[in-house]
Amino acid sequence: MAVSVREPFGIARGAASVAAVTGRPVGVGLGTSSRRVVEGVHGVPRARPAAAMEGSGAALRVFLHGRPGEPPVVPGSVFPRRLPPPGGPLTVAPFGDRAIAAAAAHADRMLLDIVSPEQVRTLRGKLEAAATRAGRTSPPTPAAWLPAAVDPDPDSLAQVLRGIAGYLTVPGYSDMFEAAGFGEAVEPARTGADPGTPVRALPPRRRAWSAWWATWTPYARVPRRTPTQDWTRSPPCWRRRATRAGSGR
């Protein structure tokens, strides 16, 4: 959920409704999204996104848990809860240091979106330091949100790469891609080339590698290989969370 677009109580109420219908805990994920999406699609200003992340994280930490009727839907409100809280984990997808601090203070998991192995190590170190400053003895669990193609054919690899191409001009991501050796794809994307040009700028061998590059991390063992097709546009590809089981990483 983009914190500049949706307010915390509305997010929690929607999650509680889903939990009531499904009969299972429902977690919430927060991110700051991008100016292109928040302002270009939703038509609202993306002002002070890190502060919005901090406020939303702190509020949802309370809203996601409790019992019907207690506490009230909002602290100080006269309106009791009508549904049980959703009860699931709070996940925060940060990139900058202030958003990482919000994750360290309030989240159960910190989500890393399309990151290189070097970026995983850097962000994990920042998370652990921020959690220590926040007084937490155990930092949030890092998780990765990664595109992957299983037994890929050219069409499935092309789909994965088209999804990655949208990140090539996003501040922070573009620097990461250049540092990983994909400057020849970043530059045409930055200068407004058609969407196919950055993909074609990658040598064939790198095209295959780039579809899998972020999965090569110390957290990349996935215990189940069940596709979740709600999260993708077509059956050959799915995204999966990668953590090391039982290690708290």
Steps between C-alpha positions, in 0.01 A plus 500: 500500500637841404505713816441822306179362350333298780463599865577247778150444636356432155778250436439323831124492451539346154742239636258421786219445249715259299599317820134467600407356161793260471524399867875545511742778604567764235821699489561843352788625289596867481714688250555856383448411131632757251407848382403349165235281665384718790470825306469372146244225564324595825525875459610576857825665613783276611609733779733387780472127422740394778292688759184341359665157529593563863148615589328217317733237645447621856121511460468162327713333764208575735212447256610152389466347846259502794150364571151597381382804693840563660687713429280739301554521126712809559652586841269748672206420272153414632451243223580138599638243261230296327737246346802330651825664392661328200781364721759453227855634470592852399746516211676820399678545166758775555786636294630812673642519849190661658273232358739232625477659846120476478527132408742438786266666749165357395518215246507123530671472161703734279434438132777554246365552150714385204834538671850382419694284746719799589192710572359224722814504712499880523132532588512214748787669681305826514194314629692335782658830603163679492336222704770534765440875517127433533563267796392180325692188595393321180477698175223444246549205267635601158298368208553539125240580235652355185385417148593148398444273203497124563621296202498826302434527130571820303148634555512457877844661522376791289207545738728507803729753334210725403397505865854590609532773234250718685749537785792618286416870537382495863743687730701255707419205276674655199822543701476140619455368145799702379714371786396143405628554144180594318587858409440428131136428584458787747619773262244447220224468760612826660501684166145394413561218253216263414446223761660230286832682459635445855424128476668472160801687641584200718718230341309169471700336775431789735132494414470152645720588796313819582175309535661305783767735635317603814423143607867432566506615863557328834120499541403339172388155615125467442338201674194486275464541126130564477423781254285783629344615178312791661836679517593474132371562153550152356552140617868450405623757752436573863655700777614335817619600844848379583620454855724259677268271699543516874784752498305821552655644184 
